[in-house]
């Protein structure tokens, strides 16, 4: 670990030695009285970092009276300790209220690392906390590591182009703060037998100056893409909004939702909240069907967690071909309706057709890539 | 009366072909055309609409290299009243803490020269780093309240600003006392075109100022690379995820569909999922 030379660093940063800081925090985001899935997912990298640092994983739970019952969920998923603050003013999320309590706790306990989920709220909150502590923050990490010599956490993120990875260190300041988007990490499997320590802290969160005057749930749409098991995704290659109609028929048959590439969003064919990729969402379906999508690095970072990727593309040299599990080369206007036909037949004829499909040997013309 | 609004924008490289210098970990900007970070145009548009409605002035502010002056000229051509560019070699290599420090202090300098600022408005995020940090960080330096993802705004009688946003399936409305920081949702406001009158004003009157750190007077250890707690340790390529990479060029569409379906039904990962969807249960 480095010794920080107080004369060399910025005069308005607190001069503190990294060795004074311990433990890896995950700040839980609450929504409708529950810990959001994305925060639980952050326990996965937290455990990896804590193991390498030989430090503890600590959950931070800030909420209205009664929130302490949620500590169990964090402990089941690997928190060894949970710090809880319960206060009426924490019943509404506000970056000022939640943020100032996190800052206060961080100054008292001196964690070496704080992780936040990069949800819409987390992205608003985390940089406020980092800045108020005069420390560094790295957004949208896709991985974390620990430098064995300096014990600095390496926050790993794609910078400008998604092909590259930057390893970012915070050598002279603590805590080291990082965020990761939802679904970049899986949540640890819960084990409700696990035991952990619970610390109840007192804090007086300020009244938020930005006052919430109205909150209304929007009409519930389709399943958001980040929660879907099957995604049928379209790109520029669809040629127009009517292409998505063809995809919708396939999606409804196999219980999928519609998503798309940035070019499809930019063309106005689907809404922004359906965009997959670096500047859209990361998704983790079991099956991702990419139709008329070339497979740019910025798109493919969003589907790293997909269990299987199917591509339908007219061009056998498209980059996606070497990044998918199964690719059919051809015009989607022909392939998708044919697939819909086959699926309908399988739905009707059930086992009989299943046998035929599985047995029927078709001589395969393979393309080597 | 009216509102004095500072709107922040970043001059960013406009291409996917940008590479990172593997030695220094910084962007290689040479030969890459730059533009105003597109989400910032929505922030500028909101600022202009508020000024058009309530009076006052809109001041564009950026920390960036000398060519960023082109960005200022463009915004003035759109109708922005005045511009400030904070430009100095010592600002180079800044992370978001060091950038927001310059911008927050720049805003104080602007207040000294032009009068109290009521609102600082930013874009949602930049296309070259997409951290969405700067808004919250500037708010933290200034100790002003802030709201992200704004898609509508209006003044109230008691000189607060009422803003609307959508966050995770909820429509939220906040009332925020001024001065405040807002960050505007991507694509929330369609930016207006430049006008000939504005273009002439930018070229002839040059209503903007370039400010170095000598004028700003910040501790050189708090700006640029030195003032950045995060440093890029190294840069590598993203490892590939192993995939099956089975490719089939069918004789006819039905043949292709059957090949794909057989693959998915033989694959234990997808088999049950598909049969469950088709057959229920
Ligand atoms: C900083 C940055 C961030 C970005 N973030 C994202 C992001 O989050 N998400 C994202 O998706 N992109 C993102 N991009 C854009 C990305 O680089 C690509 O431009 C984009 O993903 C390409 O979209 P596409 O695959 O739909 O279109 P194209 O690249 O144009 O590909 C179209 C494909 O359709 C195929 N095709 C054409 N006709 C047919 C047909 N009839 N049947 C079947 N196939 C057909 C073609 O062979 C081609 O492969 C980002 C770029 C930058 C610089
Ligand atoms: N160098 C800069 N100068 C002025 N404004 C900036 C600068 N960098 C970022 N911003 C503003 O802060 C917003 C968020 O940027 P970022 O945190 O880099 O994603 C941008 O949309 C801009 O409005």
XYZ file of C-alpha atoms and ligand atoms in Angstrom:
726
model
C 0.000 0.000 0.000
C 1.234 3.486 -0.791
C 1.986 6.090 1.847
C 0.152 9.226 0.877
C 2.377 12.293 0.990
C 0.062 15.009 2.263
C 2.013 17.804 0.554
C 1.683 16.206 -2.835
C -2.051 15.646 -3.051
C -4.772 18.224 -3.689
C -4.970 20.574 -0.715
C -8.707 20.167 -0.268
C -8.681 16.371 -0.178
C -8.521 14.893 3.295
C -5.064 13.370 3.776
C -5.728 9.820 4.912
C -3.668 6.649 4.590
C -5.239 3.753 2.663
C -4.398 1.360 5.491
C -6.888 3.173 7.760
C -9.716 1.862 5.586
C -11.298 -1.589 5.731
C -14.226 -3.566 4.334
C -16.277 -3.649 1.189
C -19.659 -1.981 1.326
C -22.710 -2.515 -0.803
C -25.306 0.223 -0.450
C -28.758 -1.302 -0.899
C -31.340 0.549 -2.929
C -34.898 0.100 -1.694
C -37.966 0.241 -3.865
C -41.507 -0.497 -2.717
C -40.135 -1.839 0.574
C -37.751 -4.319 -1.021
C -34.064 -4.397 -1.872
C -33.783 -4.080 -5.626
C -32.302 -7.055 -7.458
C -29.454 -4.948 -8.893
C -28.181 -4.160 -5.373
C -28.170 -7.834 -4.421
C -26.188 -8.503 -7.588
C -23.476 -6.152 -6.284
C -22.792 -8.605 -3.475
C -21.146 -10.876 -6.049
C -18.253 -8.531 -6.892
C -18.185 -7.365 -3.257
C -17.451 -10.926 -2.125
C -14.756 -11.356 -4.749
C -13.036 -8.123 -3.729
C -13.397 -8.796 0.000
C -11.870 -12.233 -0.365
C -8.846 -10.840 -2.177
C -8.418 -8.044 0.373
C -9.161 -10.381 3.294
C -11.785 -7.925 4.454
C -15.487 -8.198 5.225
C -18.545 -7.663 3.032
C -20.827 -5.127 4.677
C -24.355 -4.306 3.569
C -25.622 -0.775 4.134
C -29.353 -0.552 4.547
C -31.002 2.853 4.830
C -34.757 2.954 5.009
C -37.892 3.761 6.968
C -38.588 2.134 10.358
C -39.012 -1.603 9.814
C -36.325 -1.884 7.142
C -34.038 -3.919 9.384
C -35.978 -7.050 8.450
C -34.362 -6.755 5.019
C -30.897 -7.357 6.491
C -31.585 -11.086 6.326
C -31.660 -10.976 2.533
C -28.229 -9.334 2.372
C -26.764 -11.764 4.884
C -28.216 -14.730 2.987
C -26.392 -13.506 -0.082
C -23.050 -13.008 1.549
C -22.975 -9.850 3.692
C -21.110 -10.629 6.912
C -22.325 -7.461 8.529
C -25.202 -5.089 7.847
C -25.267 -1.469 8.985
C -28.817 -0.230 9.330
C -30.232 3.248 9.682
C -33.979 3.534 10.056
C -35.612 6.944 9.795
C -38.909 8.349 8.567
C -37.037 10.625 6.163
C -35.496 7.608 4.489
C -38.875 6.294 3.389
C -38.623 8.388 0.226
C -35.554 8.059 -1.911
C -33.664 11.292 -2.307
C -29.989 11.513 -3.195
C -29.511 14.299 -0.655
C -30.964 12.350 2.272
C -29.629 8.909 1.463
C -26.361 10.398 0.200
C -25.608 12.406 3.294
C -26.214 9.392 5.535
C -23.880 7.227 3.419
C -21.258 9.989 3.640
C -21.638 10.228 7.415
C -21.354 6.458 7.855
C -18.363 6.275 5.519
C -16.519 8.930 7.503
C -17.150 6.995 10.695
C -16.439 3.431 9.522
C -13.900 4.136 6.752
C -14.685 1.366 4.274
C -12.024 0.683 1.664
C -14.614 0.123 -1.077
C -18.218 1.217 -1.652
C -20.263 -0.358 -4.425
C -23.579 0.904 -5.778
C -25.842 -0.598 -8.422
C -25.910 1.713 -11.443
C -29.688 1.859 -11.615
C -31.228 5.206 -12.550
C -31.269 6.131 -8.845
C -27.836 4.693 -8.140
C -26.342 6.714 -10.977
C -27.812 9.844 -9.464
C -26.677 9.053 -5.921
C -23.196 7.523 -6.206
C -21.303 10.484 -7.739
C -22.738 12.775 -5.053
C -21.408 10.491 -2.322
C -18.005 10.161 -4.000
C -17.634 13.872 -4.535
C -18.692 14.818 -1.037
C -16.034 12.404 0.276
C -13.557 13.904 -2.245
C -12.748 10.519 -3.630
C -12.764 8.814 -7.016
C -15.624 6.950 -8.619
C -15.726 4.614 -11.600
C -19.068 4.118 -13.315
C -20.416 1.015 -15.041
C -17.696 -1.448 -14.142
C -17.888 -4.825 -15.825
C -15.369 -6.470 -13.524
C -13.251 -5.831 -10.438
C -9.863 -7.093 -9.359
C -7.322 -6.320 -6.671
C -3.732 -5.384 -7.404
C -1.825 -7.873 -5.227
C 0.984 -5.446 -4.393
C -0.694 -2.118 -3.749
C -4.002 -3.670 -2.625
C -5.728 -1.101 -4.811
C -8.999 -2.269 -6.275
C -8.918 -2.310 -10.052
C -12.218 -1.037 -11.378
C -12.558 -2.477 -14.848
C -14.787 -0.792 -17.423
C -15.028 -0.365 -21.154
C -13.992 3.206 -21.952
C -14.937 4.808 -25.227
C -15.172 1.775 -27.450
C -16.544 -1.356 -25.901
C -13.704 -3.499 -27.258
C -11.222 -2.133 -24.783
C -11.139 -2.409 -21.035
C -9.641 0.230 -18.790
C -8.309 -0.771 -15.369
C -8.844 2.142 -13.034
C -7.133 2.609 -9.678
C -7.624 5.106 -6.874
C -4.188 4.976 -5.230
C -4.274 8.050 -3.013
C -7.850 8.190 -1.860
C -10.272 5.957 -0.037
C -12.993 4.751 -0.161
C -12.734 3.466 -3.699
C -16.177 3.824 -5.227
C -17.570 1.867 -8.142
C -20.878 1.094 -9.795
C -22.023 -1.652 -12.154
C -25.132 -1.775 -14.283
C -27.937 -4.187 -13.478
C -27.366 -7.734 -14.790
C -23.644 -7.397 -15.284
C -23.220 -9.723 -12.291
C -25.558 -12.490 -11.162
C -26.892 -12.198 -7.604
C -25.297 -14.729 -5.229
C -27.543 -17.710 -4.431
C -29.214 -17.066 -1.073
C -28.446 -19.259 1.917
C -30.875 -18.386 4.694
C -28.874 -20.398 7.227
C -26.096 -17.855 7.073
C -25.495 -15.684 10.105
C -24.253 -12.118 10.132
C -23.845 -9.204 12.432
C -26.357 -6.372 12.451
C -25.367 -2.871 13.532
C -28.100 -0.337 14.187
C -26.826 3.201 13.628
C -28.475 6.490 14.446
C -28.462 9.334 11.949
C -30.431 12.520 11.360
C -30.887 12.702 7.585
C -31.521 16.246 6.365
C -34.885 17.231 4.941
C -34.339 17.012 1.169
C -34.440 20.385 -0.573
C -35.693 18.754 -3.770
C -39.175 17.969 -2.521
C -41.164 15.166 -4.101
C -44.645 16.544 -4.793
C -46.103 13.817 -6.955
C -45.345 10.221 -7.751
C -47.449 8.059 -10.013
C -46.843 4.616 -11.399
C -46.901 4.652 -15.160
C -49.194 2.250 -16.918
C -47.510 -1.111 -16.659
C -46.048 -1.982 -20.022
C -44.485 -5.184 -21.177
C -41.850 -6.902 -19.097
C -38.783 -4.668 -19.042
C -36.048 -6.205 -21.201
C -33.652 -6.622 -18.288
C -36.074 -9.077 -16.663
C -36.993 -11.148 -19.722
C -35.997 -14.783 -20.299
C -36.433 -14.526 -24.053
C -35.583 -11.460 -26.102
C -36.177 -11.016 -29.809
C -34.017 -8.117 -30.835
C -34.006 -6.222 -34.110
C -31.478 -3.975 -35.793
C -30.985 -1.762 -38.798
C -31.268 -4.828 -40.990
C -35.038 -4.946 -40.400
C -35.266 -2.083 -42.825
C -38.203 -0.359 -41.149
C -40.665 -0.375 -38.254
C -42.851 -2.978 -39.962
C -40.000 -5.447 -39.461
C -40.713 -5.385 -35.741
C -44.248 -6.645 -36.467
C -42.693 -9.813 -37.857
C -40.516 -10.142 -34.747
C -43.497 -9.598 -32.453
C -45.234 -12.660 -33.786
C -42.195 -14.779 -33.000
C -41.806 -13.162 -29.591
C -45.401 -13.813 -28.583
C -45.101 -17.502 -29.528
C -42.056 -18.111 -27.347
C -42.936 -15.693 -24.553
C -40.306 -13.143 -25.449
C -40.089 -9.368 -25.438
C -38.871 -7.017 -28.142
C -35.595 -5.110 -27.954
C -33.177 -3.623 -30.440
C -29.874 -2.061 -31.374
C -29.089 1.613 -31.121
C -29.633 2.066 -34.815
C -33.178 0.708 -34.416
C -33.744 3.149 -31.547
C -32.213 6.070 -33.426
C -34.472 5.311 -36.386
C -37.445 5.585 -34.016
C -38.586 1.995 -34.597
C -38.571 1.097 -30.885
C -38.376 3.169 -27.686
C -35.081 4.032 -26.001
C -35.768 1.839 -22.961
C -35.586 -1.199 -25.265
C -32.012 -0.510 -26.396
C -29.436 -3.188 -25.643
C -25.762 -2.332 -25.306
C -23.171 -0.029 -23.864
C -25.399 3.033 -23.830
C -28.574 0.986 -23.440
C -29.209 -1.891 -21.081
C -27.388 -5.054 -20.175
C -29.686 -8.027 -20.407
C -29.399 -11.615 -19.205
C -32.011 -13.697 -21.014
C -31.744 -17.433 -21.487
C -32.280 -16.871 -25.201
C -31.323 -13.766 -27.186
C -32.359 -13.748 -30.829
C -30.556 -11.019 -32.778
C -32.220 -10.278 -36.101
C -30.575 -7.930 -38.594
C -28.014 -6.865 -36.009
C -24.393 -6.742 -37.139
C -22.854 -7.433 -33.720
C -20.902 -4.259 -32.955
C -18.788 -4.329 -29.801
C -21.057 -1.701 -28.233
C -24.085 -3.887 -28.815
C -22.501 -7.151 -27.728
C -21.328 -5.888 -24.304
C -25.015 -5.757 -23.435
C -25.542 -9.479 -24.050
C -22.502 -10.966 -22.381
C -24.711 -12.544 -19.731
C -27.118 -14.098 -22.257
C -27.071 -17.890 -21.955
C -27.579 -18.506 -25.688
C -27.389 -16.130 -28.620
C -29.114 -16.842 -31.927
C -28.372 -14.668 -34.944
C -30.333 -14.305 -38.122
C -28.378 -12.329 -40.638
C -28.193 -12.092 -44.385
C -24.440 -11.606 -44.340
C -22.294 -14.581 -43.391
C -19.384 -12.214 -42.710
C -21.244 -10.067 -40.164
C -19.282 -9.874 -36.883
C -22.197 -11.370 -34.955
C -21.720 -14.709 -36.703
C -18.609 -15.427 -34.659
C -20.205 -14.190 -31.433
C -23.436 -16.207 -31.506
C -24.183 -19.803 -30.545
C -26.406 -20.552 -33.523
C -26.597 -18.506 -36.706
C -28.897 -18.959 -39.650
C -27.780 -17.108 -42.747
C -30.652 -15.659 -44.702
C -33.211 -12.902 -45.114
C -35.168 -12.529 -41.888
C -38.333 -11.843 -43.905
C -38.174 -15.497 -44.939
C -36.472 -17.169 -41.971
C -38.671 -15.719 -39.209
C -42.035 -16.623 -40.816
C -40.679 -20.127 -41.447
C -39.618 -20.368 -37.810
C -43.050 -19.182 -36.717
C -44.630 -21.916 -38.868
C -42.425 -24.589 -37.346
C -43.135 -23.405 -33.812
C -46.882 -23.383 -34.463
C -46.709 -26.901 -35.812
C -44.755 -28.027 -32.767
C -47.342 -26.369 -30.562
C -50.160 -28.261 -32.299
C -48.636 -31.641 -32.936
C -46.553 -31.762 -29.777
C -44.439 -34.878 -29.172
C -45.130 -36.329 -32.560
C -43.507 -33.421 -34.322
C -40.832 -33.092 -31.655
C -39.683 -36.643 -32.449
C -39.602 -35.876 -36.136
C -37.666 -32.672 -35.593
C -35.086 -34.275 -33.379
C -34.672 -37.426 -35.442
C -34.856 -35.963 -38.916
C -31.267 -35.738 -39.957
C -30.632 -32.836 -42.223
C -27.305 -32.701 -43.864
C -25.707 -29.577 -42.522
C -23.879 -27.124 -44.687
C -21.512 -25.519 -42.274
C -19.529 -22.413 -42.706
C -16.264 -22.347 -40.863
C -15.539 -19.064 -39.139
C -35.113 39.772 -13.511
C -35.471 36.424 -15.195
C -33.221 33.437 -14.866
C -29.488 33.205 -15.267
C -28.786 29.696 -16.488
C -25.404 28.047 -16.986
C -25.476 25.036 -19.260
C -22.539 22.648 -19.395
C -21.445 20.885 -22.552
C -18.535 18.694 -23.541
C -16.633 18.671 -26.811
C -16.293 14.973 -27.641
C -14.736 12.880 -30.393
C -17.403 11.738 -32.824
C -16.503 8.281 -33.931
C -16.316 4.710 -32.866
C -12.878 4.478 -34.412
C -11.256 6.270 -31.516
C -8.480 4.266 -29.921
C -6.909 4.422 -26.532
C -3.181 4.905 -26.197
C -2.152 1.644 -24.506
C 0.755 3.372 -22.762
C -0.996 6.359 -21.236
C -4.544 5.062 -21.222
C -5.834 8.319 -22.675
C -7.886 8.844 -25.804
C -6.036 9.394 -29.038
C -7.916 12.394 -30.341
C -5.750 13.225 -33.345
C -7.551 13.026 -36.657
C -10.923 12.411 -35.073
C -13.603 15.028 -35.724
C -15.287 16.339 -32.577
C -18.829 17.471 -31.854
C -20.936 18.795 -29.014
C -21.897 15.816 -26.874
C -25.373 15.133 -28.353
C -27.267 14.738 -25.032
C -26.053 18.218 -24.049
C -28.088 19.774 -26.863
C -31.251 18.708 -25.015
C -29.933 20.533 -21.937
C -29.234 23.649 -24.019
C -32.728 23.497 -25.498
C -34.343 23.357 -22.048
C -32.213 26.322 -20.939
C -33.241 28.329 -23.999
C -36.935 27.529 -23.509
C -36.806 28.631 -19.875
C -35.088 31.873 -20.895
C -37.560 32.492 -23.717
C -40.409 32.069 -21.255
C -39.098 33.817 -18.153
C -36.381 36.119 -19.498
C -32.770 36.228 -18.370
C -29.702 34.736 -20.033
C -28.220 31.393 -20.971
C -24.476 30.936 -20.585
C -22.770 27.893 -22.082
C -19.745 26.579 -20.192
C -17.207 23.930 -21.043
C -13.887 22.672 -19.845
C -11.967 21.537 -22.858
C -9.164 21.939 -25.377
C -8.987 25.063 -27.617
C -11.004 23.546 -30.521
C -14.012 23.358 -28.153
C -14.535 27.002 -29.035
C -16.333 25.662 -32.119
C -18.896 24.188 -29.766
C -19.403 27.570 -28.114
C -19.893 29.191 -31.517
C -22.490 26.602 -32.458
C -24.463 27.112 -29.243
C -24.354 30.892 -29.631
C -25.688 30.409 -33.172
C -28.560 28.485 -31.609
C -29.381 31.429 -29.365
C -27.181 31.036 -26.278
C -26.302 34.500 -24.931
C -22.744 34.047 -23.747
C -20.057 31.417 -23.408
C -17.156 30.475 -21.169
C -14.443 28.013 -22.017
C -12.153 26.850 -19.236
C -9.061 25.805 -21.057
C -5.582 25.205 -19.718
C -2.865 22.600 -20.104
C -3.043 21.859 -16.384
C -6.676 20.757 -16.824
C -5.660 17.896 -19.134
C -6.250 14.315 -18.044
C -8.960 15.244 -15.548
C -11.328 12.614 -14.194
C -14.850 13.616 -13.230
C -13.888 14.912 -9.761
C -11.271 17.259 -11.216
C -13.560 18.278 -14.108
C -16.465 19.073 -11.826
C -14.111 21.057 -9.573
C -13.134 23.320 -12.459
C -16.750 23.644 -13.624
C -18.047 24.472 -10.129
C -15.342 27.100 -9.651
C -15.924 28.330 -13.177
C -19.544 28.847 -12.254
C -18.474 30.961 -9.285
C -16.283 33.028 -11.606
C -19.268 33.473 -13.939
C -21.362 34.644 -10.979
C -18.663 37.188 -10.119
C -18.659 38.570 -13.645
C -22.317 38.370 -14.660
C -24.384 37.977 -11.498
C -26.031 35.253 -9.463
C -26.751 32.012 -11.279
C -30.144 30.368 -10.699
C -29.728 27.094 -12.544
C -26.923 24.881 -13.785
C -28.140 22.428 -16.409
C -26.229 19.426 -17.748
C -26.791 16.655 -20.248
C -27.589 13.191 -18.976
C -24.214 11.739 -19.896
C -21.371 12.032 -22.362
C -20.972 9.645 -25.266
C -17.235 9.269 -24.690
C -17.371 8.243 -21.049
C -21.082 8.055 -20.208
C -20.497 8.296 -16.473
C -23.325 10.753 -15.722
C -21.204 12.019 -12.832
C -20.731 15.712 -13.503
C -24.205 16.964 -12.569
C -24.186 15.393 -9.101
C -20.566 16.346 -8.524
C -21.088 19.998 -9.405
C -24.122 19.977 -7.092
C -21.941 18.527 -4.341
C -19.224 21.192 -4.777
C -21.785 24.012 -4.825
C -24.003 22.404 -2.164
C -27.018 22.966 -4.395
C -29.956 20.539 -4.636
C -30.127 18.528 -7.839
C -32.414 16.313 -9.904
C -31.458 13.949 -12.755
C -33.429 12.833 -15.854
C -35.518 16.020 -16.106
C -37.949 16.021 -19.020
C -40.100 19.028 -18.195
C -39.583 22.160 -16.042
C -41.521 25.224 -14.990
C -41.059 27.979 -12.392
C -43.461 28.193 -9.458
C -44.702 31.394 -7.790
C -42.334 31.038 -4.854
C -39.365 31.009 -7.282
C -38.729 27.298 -7.025
C -38.519 25.137 -10.080
C -40.952 22.313 -10.621
C -39.520 19.429 -12.629
C -40.836 16.144 -13.916
C -38.944 12.962 -14.581
C -39.500 9.264 -15.194
C -37.542 6.818 -13.092
C -38.039 3.070 -13.171
C -41.690 3.046 -14.097
C -42.693 6.065 -11.993
C -43.497 9.570 -13.045
C -42.108 11.880 -10.376
C -42.543 15.579 -9.850
C -40.184 17.575 -7.646
C -40.181 21.122 -6.417
C -36.658 22.430 -6.021
C -35.623 25.783 -4.531
C -33.191 27.827 -6.636
C -30.288 27.790 -7.172
C -30.301 24.183 -8.319
C -28.625 21.726 -10.659
C -30.629 19.792 -13.253
C -29.534 17.064 -15.561
C -31.735 16.530 -18.584
C -32.967 13.161 -19.861
C -31.564 12.109 -23.206
C -33.717 13.209 -26.143
C -36.144 15.042 -23.829
C -36.011 18.260 -25.849
C -35.418 18.508 -29.563
C -32.668 21.087 -30.076
C -33.533 24.054 -32.272
C -31.627 24.861 -35.450
C -28.990 27.534 -35.644
C -30.057 30.861 -37.152
C -28.205 33.133 -39.517
C -28.541 35.958 -37.013
C -27.032 33.796 -34.296
C -24.237 32.703 -36.579
C -23.309 36.281 -37.391
C -23.392 37.177 -33.707
C -21.019 34.324 -32.886
C -18.616 35.307 -35.677
C -18.698 39.081 -35.326
C -19.382 39.787 -31.662
C -17.649 36.714 -30.272
C -19.691 36.796 -27.057
C -17.516 34.290 -25.215
C -14.458 34.151 -23.047
C -11.561 31.753 -22.657
C -10.448 31.368 -19.077
C -7.165 29.782 -17.988
C -6.221 28.545 -14.567
C -4.375 31.796 -13.953
C -7.753 33.542 -13.943
C -9.444 30.754 -12.058
C -6.656 30.513 -9.465
C -7.120 26.868 -8.493
C -4.448 24.803 -6.740
C -2.697 22.981 -9.627
C -2.710 19.817 -7.494
C -6.548 19.863 -7.590
C -7.054 20.021 -11.360
C -6.259 17.843 -14.373
C -4.415 14.567 -13.923
C -3.018 15.581 -10.526
C -6.419 16.472 -9.161
C -7.895 13.163 -10.288
C -8.124 10.453 -7.649
C -8.777 7.821 -10.317
C -6.043 6.892 -12.736
C -6.059 4.505 -15.653
C -3.616 1.767 -14.671
C -3.746 -0.121 -17.945
C -5.885 -0.862 -20.948
C -6.543 -4.286 -22.462
C -8.966 -5.904 -24.828
C -12.213 -7.308 -23.535
C -11.999 -11.112 -23.399
C -14.430 -12.955 -25.649
C -17.237 -14.992 -24.156
C -16.992 -18.568 -25.438
C -19.878 -19.294 -27.788
C -20.795 -22.350 -29.851
C -20.456 -20.501 -33.149
C -22.532 -22.952 -35.155
C -23.512 -21.441 -38.469
C -25.905 -22.779 -41.037
C -26.685 -21.586 -44.508
C -29.972 -23.284 -45.386
C -31.191 -24.436 -48.758
C -34.541 -22.798 -48.108
C -36.132 -20.914 -45.195
C -37.988 -23.940 -43.828
C -34.775 -25.933 -43.756
C -33.124 -23.070 -41.838
C -35.970 -22.825 -39.357
C -35.871 -26.570 -38.710
C -32.118 -26.562 -38.214
C -32.391 -23.776 -35.666
C -35.297 -25.324 -33.841
C -33.529 -28.673 -33.639
C -30.450 -26.963 -32.168
C -32.538 -25.169 -29.564
C -34.467 -28.306 -28.647
C -31.324 -30.405 -28.277
C -29.664 -27.755 -26.139
C -30.474 -28.336 -22.442
C -30.235 -24.575 -21.825
C -33.126 -23.722 -24.128
C -35.135 -26.943 -24.589
C -37.438 -26.688 -21.575
C -37.896 -22.969 -21.996
C -39.262 -23.400 -25.505
C -41.440 -26.406 -24.771
C -42.846 -24.717 -21.673
C -43.802 -21.671 -23.702
C -45.408 -23.716 -26.481
C -47.122 -26.404 -24.437
C -47.636 -24.583 -21.178
C -46.994 -26.009 -17.712
C -20.054 5.296 -27.642
C -20.971 4.402 -28.425
C -21.971 3.713 -27.760
C -22.834 2.859 -28.470
N -23.790 2.182 -27.773
C -24.564 1.287 -28.424
C -25.539 0.512 -27.713
O -25.742 0.652 -26.506
N -26.260 -0.392 -28.401
C -26.101 -0.585 -29.751
O -26.785 -1.459 -30.303
N -25.221 0.154 -30.435
C -24.460 1.082 -29.823
N -23.579 1.837 -30.540
C -23.647 1.765 -32.026
C -22.897 0.586 -32.594
O -21.557 0.947 -32.782
C -23.489 0.144 -33.946
O -23.503 1.239 -34.826
C -24.907 -0.412 -33.855
O -24.999 -1.367 -32.811
C -25.286 -1.077 -35.159
O -26.652 -1.409 -35.161
P -27.208 -2.559 -36.090
O -26.464 -3.827 -35.825
O -28.669 -2.588 -35.906
O -26.957 -2.001 -37.557
P -25.876 -2.371 -38.665
O -24.518 -2.381 -38.106
O -26.162 -1.467 -39.799
O -26.220 -3.875 -39.062
C -27.343 -4.284 -39.763
C -27.232 -5.769 -39.992
O -28.422 -6.263 -40.582
C -28.105 -7.239 -41.559
N -29.218 -7.321 -42.515
C -29.556 -6.440 -43.477
N -30.671 -6.841 -44.121
C -31.052 -8.005 -43.570
C -32.121 -8.914 -43.791
N -33.056 -8.679 -44.728
N -32.200 -10.023 -43.035
C -31.261 -10.277 -42.078
N -30.240 -9.465 -41.817
C -30.135 -8.323 -42.540
C -26.811 -6.756 -42.159
O -26.100 -7.844 -42.725
C -26.091 -6.169 -40.924
O -25.293 -7.146 -40.296
C -22.711 2.710 -29.874
C -21.708 3.415 -30.537
C -20.847 4.249 -29.834
C -19.791 4.993 -30.578
N -15.630 18.995 -19.751
C -16.902 19.351 -19.547
N -17.269 20.656 -19.633
C -18.563 21.020 -19.421
N -19.552 20.182 -19.143
C -19.245 18.862 -19.055
C -17.922 18.382 -19.242
N -17.936 17.040 -19.095
C -19.208 16.704 -18.825
N -20.008 17.795 -18.802
C -21.464 17.847 -18.567
O -21.835 16.823 -17.658
C -22.735 15.901 -18.273
C -22.457 14.495 -17.784
O -21.156 14.123 -18.200
P -20.436 12.771 -17.742
O -20.449 12.749 -16.262
O -19.037 12.894 -18.310
O -21.199 11.634 -18.370
C -22.553 16.112 -19.768
O -23.717 15.746 -20.463
C -22.245 17.598 -19.837
O -23.432 18.372 -19.775
